[in-house]
Short mmCIF file of C-alpha atoms in Angstrom, two decimals:
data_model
loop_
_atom_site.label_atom_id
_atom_site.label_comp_id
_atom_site.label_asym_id
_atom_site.label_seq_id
_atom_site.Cartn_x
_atom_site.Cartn_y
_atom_site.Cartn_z
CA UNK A 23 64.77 51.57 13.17
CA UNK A 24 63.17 53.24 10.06
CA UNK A 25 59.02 53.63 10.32
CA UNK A 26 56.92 51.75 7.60
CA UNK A 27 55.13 54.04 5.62
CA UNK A 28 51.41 53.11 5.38
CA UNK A 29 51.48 52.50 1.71
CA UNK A 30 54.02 50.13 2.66
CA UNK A 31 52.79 48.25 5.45
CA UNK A 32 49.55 48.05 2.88
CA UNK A 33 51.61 46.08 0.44
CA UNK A 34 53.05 43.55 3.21
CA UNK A 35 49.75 42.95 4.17
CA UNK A 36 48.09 41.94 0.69
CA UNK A 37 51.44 40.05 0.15
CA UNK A 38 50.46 37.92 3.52
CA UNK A 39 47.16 37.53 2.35
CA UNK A 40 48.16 36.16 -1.32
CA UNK A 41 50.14 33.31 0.17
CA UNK A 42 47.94 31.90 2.78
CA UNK A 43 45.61 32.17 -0.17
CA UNK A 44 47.99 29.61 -2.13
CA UNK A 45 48.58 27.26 0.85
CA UNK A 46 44.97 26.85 1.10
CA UNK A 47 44.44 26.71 -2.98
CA UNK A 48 46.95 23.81 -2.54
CA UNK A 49 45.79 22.25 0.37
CA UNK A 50 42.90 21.98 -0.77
CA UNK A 51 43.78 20.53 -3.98
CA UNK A 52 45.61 17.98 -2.51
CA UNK A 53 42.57 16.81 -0.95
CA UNK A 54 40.05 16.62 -3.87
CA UNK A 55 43.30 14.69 -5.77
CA UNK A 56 43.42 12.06 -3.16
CA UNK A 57 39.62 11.89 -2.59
CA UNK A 58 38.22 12.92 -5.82
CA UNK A 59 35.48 15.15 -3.89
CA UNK A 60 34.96 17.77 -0.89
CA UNK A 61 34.84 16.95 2.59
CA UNK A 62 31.39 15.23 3.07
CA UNK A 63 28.76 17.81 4.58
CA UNK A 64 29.49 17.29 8.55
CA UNK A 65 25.65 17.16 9.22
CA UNK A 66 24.32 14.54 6.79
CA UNK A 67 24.78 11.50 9.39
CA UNK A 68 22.76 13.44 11.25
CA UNK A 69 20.02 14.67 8.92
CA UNK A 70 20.23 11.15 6.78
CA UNK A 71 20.40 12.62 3.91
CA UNK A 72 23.67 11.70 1.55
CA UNK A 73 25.41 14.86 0.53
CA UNK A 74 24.01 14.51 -2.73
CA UNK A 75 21.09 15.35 -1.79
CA UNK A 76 21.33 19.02 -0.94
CA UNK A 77 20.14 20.49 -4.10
CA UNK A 78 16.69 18.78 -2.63
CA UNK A 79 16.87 19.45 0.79
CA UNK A 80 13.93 22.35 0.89
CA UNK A 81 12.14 19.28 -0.34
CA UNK A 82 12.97 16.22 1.61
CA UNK A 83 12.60 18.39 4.59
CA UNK A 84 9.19 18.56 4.41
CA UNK A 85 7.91 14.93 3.38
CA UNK A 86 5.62 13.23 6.21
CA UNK A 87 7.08 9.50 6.71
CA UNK A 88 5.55 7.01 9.39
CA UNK A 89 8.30 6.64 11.99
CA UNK A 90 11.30 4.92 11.30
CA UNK A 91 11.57 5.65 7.91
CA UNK A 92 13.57 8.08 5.59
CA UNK A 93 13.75 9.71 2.35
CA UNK A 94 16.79 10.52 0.37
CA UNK A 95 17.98 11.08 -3.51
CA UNK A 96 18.82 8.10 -5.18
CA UNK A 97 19.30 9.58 -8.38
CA UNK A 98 18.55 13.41 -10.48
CA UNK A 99 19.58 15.06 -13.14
CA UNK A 100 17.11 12.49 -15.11
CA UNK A 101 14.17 14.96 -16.78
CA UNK A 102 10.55 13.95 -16.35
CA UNK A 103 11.71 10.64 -14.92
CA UNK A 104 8.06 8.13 -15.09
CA UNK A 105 8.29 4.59 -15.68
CA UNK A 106 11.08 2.39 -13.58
CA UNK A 107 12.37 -1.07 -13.94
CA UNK A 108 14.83 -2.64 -11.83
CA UNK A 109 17.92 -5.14 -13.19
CA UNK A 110 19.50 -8.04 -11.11
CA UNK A 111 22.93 -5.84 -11.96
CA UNK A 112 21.64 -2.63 -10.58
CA UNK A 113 20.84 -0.79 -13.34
CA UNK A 114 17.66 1.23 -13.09
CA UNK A 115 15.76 1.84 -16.35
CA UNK A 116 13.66 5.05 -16.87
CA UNK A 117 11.05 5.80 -19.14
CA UNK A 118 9.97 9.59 -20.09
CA UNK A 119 7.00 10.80 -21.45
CA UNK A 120 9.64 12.98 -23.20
CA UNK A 121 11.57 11.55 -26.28
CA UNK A 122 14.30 10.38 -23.79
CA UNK A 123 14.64 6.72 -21.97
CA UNK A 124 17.93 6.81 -19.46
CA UNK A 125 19.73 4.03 -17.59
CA UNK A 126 20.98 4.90 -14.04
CA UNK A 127 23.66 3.30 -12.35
CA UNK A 128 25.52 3.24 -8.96
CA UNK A 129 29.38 2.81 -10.20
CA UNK A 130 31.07 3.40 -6.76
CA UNK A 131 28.69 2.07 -4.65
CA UNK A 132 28.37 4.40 -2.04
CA UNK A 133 24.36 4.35 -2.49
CA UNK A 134 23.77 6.91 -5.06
CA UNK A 135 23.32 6.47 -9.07
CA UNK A 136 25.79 9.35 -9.80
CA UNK A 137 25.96 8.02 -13.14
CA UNK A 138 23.15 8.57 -15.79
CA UNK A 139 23.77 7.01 -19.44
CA UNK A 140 21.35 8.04 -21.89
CA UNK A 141 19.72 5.17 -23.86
CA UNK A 142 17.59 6.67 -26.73
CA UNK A 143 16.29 10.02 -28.11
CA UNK A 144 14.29 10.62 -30.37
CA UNK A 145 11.44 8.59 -29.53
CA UNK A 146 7.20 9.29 -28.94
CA UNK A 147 6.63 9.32 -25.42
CA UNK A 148 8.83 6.21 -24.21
CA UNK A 149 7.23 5.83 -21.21
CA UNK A 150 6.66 2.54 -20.08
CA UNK A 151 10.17 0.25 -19.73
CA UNK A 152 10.52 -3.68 -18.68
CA UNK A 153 13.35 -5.84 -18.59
CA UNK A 154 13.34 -9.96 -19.56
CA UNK A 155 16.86 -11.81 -19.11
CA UNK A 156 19.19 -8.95 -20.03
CA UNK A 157 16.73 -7.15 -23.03
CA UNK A 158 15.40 -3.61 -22.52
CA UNK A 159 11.89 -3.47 -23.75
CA UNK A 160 10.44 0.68 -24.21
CA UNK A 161 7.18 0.88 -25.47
CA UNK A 162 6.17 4.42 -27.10
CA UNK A 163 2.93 5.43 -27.96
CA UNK A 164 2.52 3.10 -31.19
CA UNK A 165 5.15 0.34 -30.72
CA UNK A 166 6.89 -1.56 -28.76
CA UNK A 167 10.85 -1.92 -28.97
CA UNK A 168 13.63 -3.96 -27.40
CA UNK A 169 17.42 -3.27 -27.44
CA UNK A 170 18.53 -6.84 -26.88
CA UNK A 171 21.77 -7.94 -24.15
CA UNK A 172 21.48 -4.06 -23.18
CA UNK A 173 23.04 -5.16 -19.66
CA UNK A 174 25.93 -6.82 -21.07
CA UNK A 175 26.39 -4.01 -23.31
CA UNK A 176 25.94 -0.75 -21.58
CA UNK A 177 27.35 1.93 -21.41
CA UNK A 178 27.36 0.85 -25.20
CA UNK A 179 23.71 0.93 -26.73
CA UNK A 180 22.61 -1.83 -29.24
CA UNK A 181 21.13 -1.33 -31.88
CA UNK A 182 16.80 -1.49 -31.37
CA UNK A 183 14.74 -4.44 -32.65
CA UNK A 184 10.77 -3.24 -33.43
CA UNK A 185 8.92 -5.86 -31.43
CA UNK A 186 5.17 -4.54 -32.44
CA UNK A 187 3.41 -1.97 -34.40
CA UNK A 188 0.07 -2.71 -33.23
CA UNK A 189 -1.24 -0.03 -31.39
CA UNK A 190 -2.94 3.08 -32.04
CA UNK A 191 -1.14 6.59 -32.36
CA UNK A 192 -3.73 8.80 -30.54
CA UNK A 193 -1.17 10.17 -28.08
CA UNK A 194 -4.24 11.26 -25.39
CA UNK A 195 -3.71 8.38 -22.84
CA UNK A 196 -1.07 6.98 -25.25
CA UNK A 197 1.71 6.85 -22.92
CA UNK A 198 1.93 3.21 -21.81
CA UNK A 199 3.07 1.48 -18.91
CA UNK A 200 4.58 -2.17 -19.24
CA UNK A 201 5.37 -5.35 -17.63
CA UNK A 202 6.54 -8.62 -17.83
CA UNK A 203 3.78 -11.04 -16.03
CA UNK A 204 4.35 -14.28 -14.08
CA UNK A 205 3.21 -16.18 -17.08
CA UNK A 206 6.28 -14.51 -18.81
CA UNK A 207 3.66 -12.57 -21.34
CA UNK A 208 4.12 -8.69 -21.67
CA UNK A 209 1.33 -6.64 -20.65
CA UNK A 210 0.73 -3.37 -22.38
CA UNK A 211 -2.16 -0.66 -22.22
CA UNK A 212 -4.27 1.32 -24.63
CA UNK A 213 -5.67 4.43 -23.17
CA UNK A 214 -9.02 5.75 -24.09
CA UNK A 215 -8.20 8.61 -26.62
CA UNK A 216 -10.26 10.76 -24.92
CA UNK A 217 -11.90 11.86 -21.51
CA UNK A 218 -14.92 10.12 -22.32
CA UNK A 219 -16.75 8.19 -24.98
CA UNK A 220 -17.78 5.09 -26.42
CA UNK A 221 -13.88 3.33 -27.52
CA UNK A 222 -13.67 3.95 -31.42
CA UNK A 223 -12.80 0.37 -31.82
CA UNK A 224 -11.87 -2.40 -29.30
CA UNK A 225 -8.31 -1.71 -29.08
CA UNK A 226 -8.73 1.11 -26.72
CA UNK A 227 -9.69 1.69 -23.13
CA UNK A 228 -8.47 -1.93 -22.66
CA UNK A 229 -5.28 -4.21 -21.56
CA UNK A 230 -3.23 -6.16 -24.00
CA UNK A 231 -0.23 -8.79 -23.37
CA UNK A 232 1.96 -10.68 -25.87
CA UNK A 233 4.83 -12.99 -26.26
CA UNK A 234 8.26 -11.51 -25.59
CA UNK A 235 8.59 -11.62 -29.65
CA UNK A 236 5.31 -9.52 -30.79
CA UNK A 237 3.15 -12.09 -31.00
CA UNK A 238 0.00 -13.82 -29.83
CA UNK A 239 -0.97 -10.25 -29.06
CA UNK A 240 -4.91 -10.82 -27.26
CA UNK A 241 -7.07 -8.44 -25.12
CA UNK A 242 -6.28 -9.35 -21.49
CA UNK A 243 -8.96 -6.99 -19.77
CA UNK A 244 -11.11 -4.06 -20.87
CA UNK A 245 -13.52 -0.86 -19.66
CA UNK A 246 -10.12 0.45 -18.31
CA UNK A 247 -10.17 4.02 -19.19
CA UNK A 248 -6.44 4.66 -18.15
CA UNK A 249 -3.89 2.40 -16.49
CA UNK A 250 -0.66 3.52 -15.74
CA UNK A 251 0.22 1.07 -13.39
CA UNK A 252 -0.12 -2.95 -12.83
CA UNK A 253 1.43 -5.55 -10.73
CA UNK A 254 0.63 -9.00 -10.02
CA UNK A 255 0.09 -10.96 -6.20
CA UNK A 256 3.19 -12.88 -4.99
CA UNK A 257 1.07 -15.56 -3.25
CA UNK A 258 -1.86 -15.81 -5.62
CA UNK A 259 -0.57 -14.37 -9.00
CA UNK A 260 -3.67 -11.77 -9.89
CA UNK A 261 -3.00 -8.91 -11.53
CA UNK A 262 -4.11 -5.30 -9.98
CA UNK A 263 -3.90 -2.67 -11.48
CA UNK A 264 -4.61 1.23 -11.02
CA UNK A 265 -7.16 3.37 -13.64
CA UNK A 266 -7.85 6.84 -13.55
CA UNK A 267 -11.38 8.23 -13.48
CA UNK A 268 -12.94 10.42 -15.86
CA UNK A 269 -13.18 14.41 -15.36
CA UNK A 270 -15.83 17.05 -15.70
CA UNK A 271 -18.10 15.61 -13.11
CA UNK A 272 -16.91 18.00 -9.85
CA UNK A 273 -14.12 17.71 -7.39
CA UNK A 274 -15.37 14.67 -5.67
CA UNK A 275 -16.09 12.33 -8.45
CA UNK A 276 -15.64 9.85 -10.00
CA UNK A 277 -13.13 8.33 -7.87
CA UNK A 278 -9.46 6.82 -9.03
CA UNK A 279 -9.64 3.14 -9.33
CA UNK A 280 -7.61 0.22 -7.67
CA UNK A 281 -9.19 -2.93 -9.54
CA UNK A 282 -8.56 -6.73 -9.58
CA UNK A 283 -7.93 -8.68 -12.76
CA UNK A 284 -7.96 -12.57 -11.64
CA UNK A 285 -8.62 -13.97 -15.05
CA UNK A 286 -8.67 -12.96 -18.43
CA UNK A 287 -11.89 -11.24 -20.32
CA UNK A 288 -13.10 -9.48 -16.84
CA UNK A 289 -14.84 -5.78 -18.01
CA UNK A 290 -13.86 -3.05 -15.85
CA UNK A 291 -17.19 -0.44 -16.56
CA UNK A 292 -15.76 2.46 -18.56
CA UNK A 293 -16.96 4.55 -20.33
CA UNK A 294 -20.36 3.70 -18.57
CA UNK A 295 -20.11 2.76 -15.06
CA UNK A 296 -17.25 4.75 -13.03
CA UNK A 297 -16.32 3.65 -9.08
CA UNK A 298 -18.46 1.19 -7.69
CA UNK A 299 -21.84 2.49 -8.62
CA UNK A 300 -21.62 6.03 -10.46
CA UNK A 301 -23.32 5.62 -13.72
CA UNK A 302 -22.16 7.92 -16.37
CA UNK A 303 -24.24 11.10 -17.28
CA UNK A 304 -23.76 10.92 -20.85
CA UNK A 305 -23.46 6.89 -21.54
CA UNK A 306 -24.54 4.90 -18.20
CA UNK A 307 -27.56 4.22 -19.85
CA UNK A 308 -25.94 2.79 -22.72
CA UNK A 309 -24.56 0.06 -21.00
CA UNK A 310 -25.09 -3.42 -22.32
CA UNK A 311 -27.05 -5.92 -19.72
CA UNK A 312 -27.65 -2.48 -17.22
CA UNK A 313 -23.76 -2.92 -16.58
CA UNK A 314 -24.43 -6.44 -14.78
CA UNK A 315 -20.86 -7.62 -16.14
CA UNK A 316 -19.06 -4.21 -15.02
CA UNK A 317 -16.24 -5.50 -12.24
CA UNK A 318 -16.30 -3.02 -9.58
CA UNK A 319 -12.79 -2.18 -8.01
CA UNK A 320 -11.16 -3.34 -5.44
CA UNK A 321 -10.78 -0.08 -3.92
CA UNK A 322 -12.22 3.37 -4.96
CA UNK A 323 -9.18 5.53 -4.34
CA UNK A 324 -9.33 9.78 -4.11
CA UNK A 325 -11.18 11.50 -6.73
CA UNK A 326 -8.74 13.10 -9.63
CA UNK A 327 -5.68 12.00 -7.84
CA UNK A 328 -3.57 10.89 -10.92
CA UNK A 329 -3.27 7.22 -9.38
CA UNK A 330 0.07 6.00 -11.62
CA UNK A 331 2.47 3.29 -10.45
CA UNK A 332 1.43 0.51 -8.37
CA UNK A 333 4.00 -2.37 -6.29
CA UNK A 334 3.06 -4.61 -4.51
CA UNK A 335 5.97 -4.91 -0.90
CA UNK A 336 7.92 -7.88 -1.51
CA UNK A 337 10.82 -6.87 0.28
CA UNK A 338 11.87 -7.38 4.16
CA UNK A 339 13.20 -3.85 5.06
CA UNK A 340 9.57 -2.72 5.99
CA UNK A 341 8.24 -3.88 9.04
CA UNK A 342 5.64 -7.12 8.32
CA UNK A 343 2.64 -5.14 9.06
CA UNK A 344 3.69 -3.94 5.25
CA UNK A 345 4.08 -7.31 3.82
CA UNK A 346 1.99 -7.79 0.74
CA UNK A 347 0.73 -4.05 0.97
CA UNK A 348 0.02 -2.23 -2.14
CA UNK A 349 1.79 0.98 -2.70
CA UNK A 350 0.46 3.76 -4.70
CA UNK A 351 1.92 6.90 -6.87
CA UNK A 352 -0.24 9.46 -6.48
CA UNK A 353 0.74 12.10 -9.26
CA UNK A 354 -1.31 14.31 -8.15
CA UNK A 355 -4.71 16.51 -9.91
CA UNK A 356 -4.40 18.63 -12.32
CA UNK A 357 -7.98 20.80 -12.51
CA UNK A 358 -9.02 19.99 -9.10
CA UNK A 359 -10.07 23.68 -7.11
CA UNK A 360 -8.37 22.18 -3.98
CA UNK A 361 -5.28 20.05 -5.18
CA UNK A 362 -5.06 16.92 -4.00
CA UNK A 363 -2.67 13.25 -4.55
CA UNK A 364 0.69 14.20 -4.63
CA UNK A 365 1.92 11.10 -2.45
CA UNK A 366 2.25 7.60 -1.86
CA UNK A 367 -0.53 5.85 -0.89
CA UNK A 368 -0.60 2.16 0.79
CA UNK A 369 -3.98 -0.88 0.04
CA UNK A 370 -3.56 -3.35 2.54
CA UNK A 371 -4.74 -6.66 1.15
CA UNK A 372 -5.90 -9.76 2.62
CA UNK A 373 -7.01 -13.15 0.49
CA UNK A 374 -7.73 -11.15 -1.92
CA UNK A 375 -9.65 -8.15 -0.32
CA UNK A 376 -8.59 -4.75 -0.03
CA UNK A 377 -8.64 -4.00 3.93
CA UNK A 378 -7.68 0.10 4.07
CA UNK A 379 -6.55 2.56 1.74
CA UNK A 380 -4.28 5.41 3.74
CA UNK A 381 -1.82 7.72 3.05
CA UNK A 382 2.06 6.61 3.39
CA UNK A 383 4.42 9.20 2.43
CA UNK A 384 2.83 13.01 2.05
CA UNK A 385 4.33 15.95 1.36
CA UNK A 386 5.00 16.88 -1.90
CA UNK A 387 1.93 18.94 -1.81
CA UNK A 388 2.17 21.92 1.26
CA UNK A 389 -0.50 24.60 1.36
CA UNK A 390 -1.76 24.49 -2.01
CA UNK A 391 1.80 24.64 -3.65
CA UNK A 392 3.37 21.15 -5.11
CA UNK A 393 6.78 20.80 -4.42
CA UNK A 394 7.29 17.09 -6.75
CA UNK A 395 4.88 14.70 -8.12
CA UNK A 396 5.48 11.03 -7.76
CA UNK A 397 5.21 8.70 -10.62
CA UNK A 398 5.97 4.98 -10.20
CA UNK A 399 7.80 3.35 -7.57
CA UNK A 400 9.89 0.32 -7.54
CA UNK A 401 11.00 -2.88 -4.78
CA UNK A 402 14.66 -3.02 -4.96
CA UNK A 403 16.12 -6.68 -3.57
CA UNK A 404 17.23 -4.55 -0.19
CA UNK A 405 13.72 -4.14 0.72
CA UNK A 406 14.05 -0.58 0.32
CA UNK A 407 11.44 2.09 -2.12
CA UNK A 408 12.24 4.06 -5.17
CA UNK A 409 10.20 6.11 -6.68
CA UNK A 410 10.39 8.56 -9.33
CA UNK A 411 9.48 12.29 -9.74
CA UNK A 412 9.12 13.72 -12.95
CA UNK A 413 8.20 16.85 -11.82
CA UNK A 414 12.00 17.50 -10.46
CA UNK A 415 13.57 14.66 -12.54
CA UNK A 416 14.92 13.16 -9.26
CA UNK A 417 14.74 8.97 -7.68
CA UNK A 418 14.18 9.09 -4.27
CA UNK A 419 15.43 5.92 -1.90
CA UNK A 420 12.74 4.91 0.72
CA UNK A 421 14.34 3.22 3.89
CA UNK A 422 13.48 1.69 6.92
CA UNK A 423 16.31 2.66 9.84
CA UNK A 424 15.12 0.76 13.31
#
């Protein structure tokens, strides 16, 4: 029997390797052709995260829920995600402080919006996005617009209607946030155009609403230096809403606000009261009446925490001890020497009264570094949380498990 030389025996070898190199290229072929996808990760039952989320994972690892609870991607891929609003379909609208507004939708249903359809470029700061019976409303920083029957018509985009021109084009705290309220009215802000002074003219540093069409525009409430974030009691129907304080006065003050807007005309303090009793350096003594008409808030939140997006928990996921809470987006501060925000916070509210103000989810901030900064959240009809992150451009799903 003739002896193999050892170039030879080399060339069987790599001749082995090449074809149990092409039985596995085909083998595994024929599984992404049946399936469409790789073999799910063989942990994520475990971890409860979807496979979709490891591109996320050094992140999610590290958020601090109460017990019970967990965090996962809903939805990425989406760049400096803000303002959300939730369809009866299950489309999720997203504004941008970008130029960009982006629909999200979960086509296969297996719990994740794998697809994103852009809406609109092109546009000033889009941030703030509401929905009334199948109409997409985006306000930018001067106007408001609406893309009528958007839900019949997506992935197709119609063509925008401009709803209102009214508002001013200073884009510091131009960035709106909007909402329909119960009395079917859309609310929309004007941010102070500045950090602080006396409003140029009464259209700033004050909250607006109108009809659906533009008009009957009136001044709902004012001394609001910047609200990013309303929502209005289930039982009662009040509107709360969230301001941010001023800056340049230290770390520890002013505080953020929570405040409570029963009625129309109330006066909220800025630019001369800030908190419940910190009179402004430069203007507190300015105020008309001593500042006996300022409303106080509900609930001074953290100093410089960025407090955006408010909901109040309408859902029955959460356990009931979270019925009717408010939950905060904390963005998180910006000049602060020892960061702080970068969460979700929870009001619990009784009759009317705001009864604690503690953190719910944490994490996002870990030893000084900030790993995502949460922007609004929204109730979704299974109970559950999203919130957005425009820092990573991600939706996160918030879920109760016992």
């Amino acid at each position: 029997m003739p002896v193999l030389s050892r170039e030879r025996i080399i060339q069987i070898m790599a001749l082995a390797g090449f074809f149990i190199l092409c039985f596995v290229l085909i083998s595994l072929s024929g599984y992404m052709s049946s399936s469409g996808s790789l073999p799910p990760l063989q942990n994520s039952e475990k971890s409860g995260y979807s496979p979709h989320n490891s591109s996320f994972d050094n992140i999610l690892s590290q958020i601090l829920l109460p017990p019970g609870f967990s965090i996962s991607v809903y939805s990425s891929g989406i760049p400096g995600a803000r303002s959300l609003a939730y369809s009866p379909d299950g489309t999720l609208f997203v504004g941008t402080r970008g130029d960009s507004v982006y629909a999200v939708r979960d086509t296969n249903s297996d719990g994740f919006g794998e697809t994103v359809i852009p809406v609109a470029t092109g546009l000033n700061a889009p941030n703030g996005v509401a929905l009334l019976d199948g109409d997409l409303y985006v306000a930018e920083i001067n106007r408001i617009l609406k893309y009528p029957g958007i839900l019949s018509t997506l992935p197709f985009i119609p063509e925008p209607v401009v709803i209102s021109t009214a508002f001013p084009s200073d884009p510091a705290h131009g960035w709106k946030f909007i909402r329909f309220g119960p009395d079917g009215m859309l609310y929309v802000p004007v941010g102070a155009p500045c950090n602080i002074c006396i409003p140029p003219d009464e259209r700033y540093a004050a909250l607006y609403r109108m009809n659906p069409d533009g008009t009957g525009l009136e001044m709902y409430a004012h001394g609001i230096r910047n609200t990013v974030g309303f929502d209005w009691d289930p039982q009662t129907g009040d509107l709360w809403f969230t301001d941010n304080g001023r800056d340049m006065l230290g770390d520890d003050i002013p505080p953020d606000e929570l405040n409570h807007a029963p009625k129309k005309g109330m006066f909220f303090g800025y630019p001369y009261r800030h908190g419940t009793e910190i009179d402004d350096p430069e203007f507190g003594s300015l105020a008309p009446n001593k500042c006996m008409n300022c409303t106080p808030p509900a609930q001074e939140l953290g100093p410089h925490v960025a407090s955006l997006g408010m909901r109040f928990y309408t859902g029955r996921m959460f356990p009931d001890i979270h019925a009717g809470s408010i939950f905060i987006a904390e963005h998180g501060s910006w000049n602060r020497k020892e960061p702080i925000g970068y969460r979700i916070t929870e009001v619990r509210i009784h009759n009317g009264t705001a009864l604690s103000y503690e953190p719910f989810i944490e994490g996002w901030l870990k030893d000084g570094k900030v790993y995502g900064r949460p922007v609004d959240l929204e109730i979704i009809p299974d109970g559950s949380m999203l919130i957005s992150d425009d820092l990573n451009g991600v939706i996160y799903q918030v879920r109760y498990n016992l």
